[in-house]
């Protein structure tokens, strides 16, 4: 009886290992939102060319989003808003502002979306960072320039997830900065 159980167990494991298929994995990386971003899809429903095309469509939308919500790109809508070149926020920025203001309330003001002038003053994300004077810091805090860096990548990740679903992917990892 024991020999029969062992033989059954061996055949069960052998059969199970033959039926397990390795999931196809495709990974794509881009530099966006000031950091290295990656999308890894598992078990792609497409061949390599179609998967690549689908991922490129997602990346195209992420580039377009960055052009709407970046406070550091001179040709972005938010940069133009912060510098008085346009007077209204796009819908993505309006949404991010509402989310940011909720976090500002929840943290008693410790979190704020109005830090673009301060980030710029410190040279964050540039080749020439510096420590500004106390007077410069206080003056920059009076400005109300928006920076969605703290919430923008999460928002972008959510949009990427939805786009991947629409493209037919059911399993993926979206890493936009950790």
CSV table of C-alpha atoms in Angstrom, one decimal:
chain,number,residue,atom,x,y,z
A,1,UNK,CA,0.0,0.0,0.0
A,2,UNK,CA,2.8,2.4,0.8
A,3,UNK,CA,4.5,1.7,-2.5
A,4,UNK,CA,1.2,2.5,-4.3
A,5,UNK,CA,1.0,5.8,-2.4
A,6,UNK,CA,4.6,6.7,-3.3
A,7,UNK,CA,4.0,5.8,-7.0
A,8,UNK,CA,0.8,7.9,-7.0
A,9,UNK,CA,2.6,10.9,-5.4
A,10,UNK,CA,5.4,10.7,-7.9
A,11,UNK,CA,3.1,10.6,-10.9
A,12,UNK,CA,1.0,13.4,-9.5
A,13,UNK,CA,4.0,15.6,-9.1
A,14,UNK,CA,5.3,14.7,-12.5
A,15,UNK,CA,2.0,15.4,-14.1
A,16,UNK,CA,1.6,18.7,-12.2
A,17,UNK,CA,5.1,19.9,-13.2
A,18,UNK,CA,4.3,19.2,-16.9
A,19,UNK,CA,1.1,21.3,-16.8
A,20,UNK,CA,2.7,24.4,-15.3
A,21,UNK,CA,3.5,26.9,-17.9
A,22,UNK,CA,6.0,29.7,-17.4
A,23,UNK,CA,4.3,33.0,-17.8
A,24,UNK,CA,5.7,35.3,-20.5
A,25,UNK,CA,7.2,38.4,-19.0
A,26,UNK,CA,7.8,41.7,-20.7
A,27,UNK,CA,9.4,44.7,-19.1
A,28,UNK,CA,9.7,48.3,-20.3
A,29,UNK,CA,11.4,51.3,-18.8
A,30,UNK,CA,11.4,55.0,-19.4
A,31,UNK,CA,12.6,58.1,-17.5
A,32,UNK,CA,9.5,60.1,-16.6
A,33,UNK,CA,8.4,62.3,-13.8
A,34,UNK,CA,12.0,62.8,-12.8
A,35,UNK,CA,12.7,59.2,-12.1
A,36,UNK,CA,13.2,55.8,-13.7
A,37,UNK,CA,9.7,54.2,-14.3
A,38,UNK,CA,9.1,50.6,-15.3
A,39,UNK,CA,6.1,48.5,-16.3
A,40,UNK,CA,6.4,44.7,-16.2
A,41,UNK,CA,3.6,42.6,-17.7
A,42,UNK,CA,3.1,38.9,-17.0
A,43,UNK,CA,1.3,36.4,-19.2
A,44,UNK,CA,0.9,38.8,-22.1
A,45,UNK,CA,-2.1,38.0,-24.2
A,46,UNK,CA,-0.2,39.2,-27.3
A,47,UNK,CA,2.9,38.3,-29.3
A,48,UNK,CA,6.0,40.4,-28.6
A,49,UNK,CA,5.2,43.0,-31.3
A,50,UNK,CA,1.7,43.6,-30.1
A,51,UNK,CA,2.8,43.7,-26.5
A,52,UNK,CA,5.5,46.2,-27.3
A,53,UNK,CA,2.9,48.3,-29.2
A,54,UNK,CA,0.5,48.2,-26.3
A,55,UNK,CA,3.2,49.2,-23.8
A,56,UNK,CA,4.2,52.1,-26.1
A,57,UNK,CA,0.6,53.3,-26.1
A,58,UNK,CA,0.7,53.3,-22.3
A,59,UNK,CA,4.0,55.2,-22.3
A,60,UNK,CA,2.7,57.7,-24.8
A,61,UNK,CA,-0.2,58.5,-22.4
A,62,UNK,CA,2.3,58.8,-19.5
A,63,UNK,CA,4.4,61.3,-21.5
A,64,UNK,CA,1.2,63.3,-22.3
A,65,UNK,CA,0.3,63.2,-18.6
A,66,UNK,CA,3.8,64.5,-17.6
A,67,UNK,CA,3.3,67.4,-20.1
A,68,UNK,CA,0.1,68.3,-18.1
A,69,UNK,CA,1.2,67.9,-14.5
A,70,UNK,CA,5.0,68.6,-14.3
A,71,UNK,CA,6.0,71.8,-12.6
A,72,UNK,CA,9.6,71.5,-13.8
A,73,UNK,CA,9.1,71.1,-17.6
A,74,UNK,CA,8.9,74.6,-19.2
A,75,UNK,CA,6.5,73.4,-21.9
A,76,UNK,CA,4.2,71.7,-19.4
A,77,UNK,CA,0.7,73.0,-18.6
A,78,UNK,CA,1.4,73.2,-14.8
A,79,UNK,CA,4.7,75.0,-15.3
A,80,UNK,CA,2.9,77.6,-17.5
A,81,UNK,CA,0.1,77.9,-14.9
A,82,UNK,CA,2.7,78.5,-12.2
A,83,UNK,CA,4.4,81.2,-14.3
A,84,UNK,CA,1.2,83.0,-15.2
A,85,UNK,CA,1.2,81.9,-18.9
A,86,UNK,CA,-2.2,80.2,-18.6
A,87,UNK,CA,-4.9,80.9,-16.1
A,88,UNK,CA,-6.7,77.6,-15.6
A,89,UNK,CA,-5.7,74.2,-14.5
A,90,UNK,CA,-6.3,71.1,-16.6
A,91,UNK,CA,-8.6,68.4,-15.2
A,92,UNK,CA,-5.6,66.2,-14.1
A,93,UNK,CA,-4.1,69.1,-12.1
A,94,UNK,CA,-7.5,70.1,-10.7
A,95,UNK,CA,-7.9,66.5,-9.4
A,96,UNK,CA,-4.4,66.4,-8.0
A,97,UNK,CA,-4.9,69.8,-6.3
A,98,UNK,CA,-8.1,68.5,-4.6
A,99,UNK,CA,-6.4,65.3,-3.4
A,100,UNK,CA,-3.4,67.4,-2.2
A,101,UNK,CA,-5.6,69.8,-0.3
A,102,UNK,CA,-7.3,66.8,1.5
A,103,UNK,CA,-3.8,65.6,2.5
A,104,UNK,CA,-3.0,69.1,3.6
A,105,UNK,CA,-6.0,69.1,5.9
A,106,UNK,CA,-5.3,65.6,7.2
A,107,UNK,CA,-1.8,66.6,8.1
A,108,UNK,CA,-2.6,69.9,9.7
A,109,UNK,CA,-0.8,71.7,6.9
A,110,UNK,CA,2.4,69.6,7.1
A,111,UNK,CA,1.7,68.4,3.6
A,112,UNK,CA,1.3,71.1,0.9
A,113,UNK,CA,1.1,71.2,-2.9
A,114,UNK,CA,2.4,74.8,-2.8
A,115,UNK,CA,6.1,73.9,-2.7
A,116,UNK,CA,7.2,74.4,-6.4
A,117,UNK,CA,8.9,77.7,-5.6
A,118,UNK,CA,10.7,76.1,-2.6
A,119,UNK,CA,11.8,73.1,-4.7
A,120,UNK,CA,13.0,75.5,-7.4
A,121,UNK,CA,14.9,77.6,-4.8
A,122,UNK,CA,16.7,74.6,-3.5
A,123,UNK,CA,17.5,73.4,-7.0
A,124,UNK,CA,15.9,70.0,-6.4
A,125,UNK,CA,16.1,67.9,-9.5
A,126,UNK,CA,18.8,70.1,-11.1
A,127,UNK,CA,22.5,70.0,-11.6
A,128,UNK,CA,23.0,72.9,-9.2
A,129,UNK,CA,21.3,72.3,-5.9
A,130,UNK,CA,22.0,74.8,-3.1
A,131,UNK,CA,21.0,75.7,0.4
A,132,UNK,CA,19.1,79.0,0.2
A,133,UNK,CA,19.1,81.7,2.9
A,134,UNK,CA,16.3,81.9,5.5
A,135,UNK,CA,15.0,85.0,3.8
A,136,UNK,CA,14.8,83.3,0.5
A,137,UNK,CA,12.9,80.4,2.0
A,138,UNK,CA,10.4,82.6,3.7
A,139,UNK,CA,9.8,84.6,0.5
A,140,UNK,CA,9.3,81.4,-1.5
A,141,UNK,CA,6.7,80.2,1.0
A,142,UNK,CA,4.5,83.2,0.2
A,143,UNK,CA,4.2,82.0,-3.4
A,144,UNK,CA,1.4,79.5,-4.3
A,145,UNK,CA,3.1,77.6,-7.1
A,146,UNK,CA,1.9,74.0,-7.4
A,147,UNK,CA,4.1,70.9,-7.3
A,148,UNK,CA,2.4,67.5,-7.6
A,149,UNK,CA,5.5,65.5,-7.2
A,150,UNK,CA,4.3,63.9,-4.0
A,151,UNK,CA,1.0,62.6,-5.5
A,152,UNK,CA,1.6,62.7,-9.3
A,153,UNK,CA,3.5,59.4,-9.7
A,154,UNK,CA,0.8,57.5,-7.7
A,155,UNK,CA,-1.9,59.1,-9.9
A,156,UNK,CA,0.1,58.2,-13.1
A,157,UNK,CA,0.5,54.6,-11.8
A,158,UNK,CA,-3.3,54.4,-11.4
A,159,UNK,CA,-3.9,55.6,-14.9
A,160,UNK,CA,-1.2,53.2,-16.3
A,161,UNK,CA,-3.0,50.3,-14.5
A,162,UNK,CA,-6.3,51.2,-16.1
A,163,UNK,CA,-4.7,51.5,-19.5
A,164,UNK,CA,-3.0,48.2,-19.1
A,165,UNK,CA,-6.4,46.6,-18.3
A,166,UNK,CA,-7.9,48.1,-21.4
A,167,UNK,CA,-5.0,46.7,-23.4
A,168,UNK,CA,-5.9,43.2,-22.2
A,169,UNK,CA,-3.2,42.7,-19.5
A,170,UNK,CA,-4.4,41.1,-16.3
A,171,UNK,CA,-1.1,40.9,-14.3
A,172,UNK,CA,1.5,43.7,-14.2
A,173,UNK,CA,3.7,45.7,-11.9
A,174,UNK,CA,3.9,49.4,-12.4
A,175,UNK,CA,6.9,51.0,-10.7
A,176,UNK,CA,7.0,54.8,-11.0
A,177,UNK,CA,9.7,55.6,-8.5
A,178,UNK,CA,9.5,52.9,-5.9
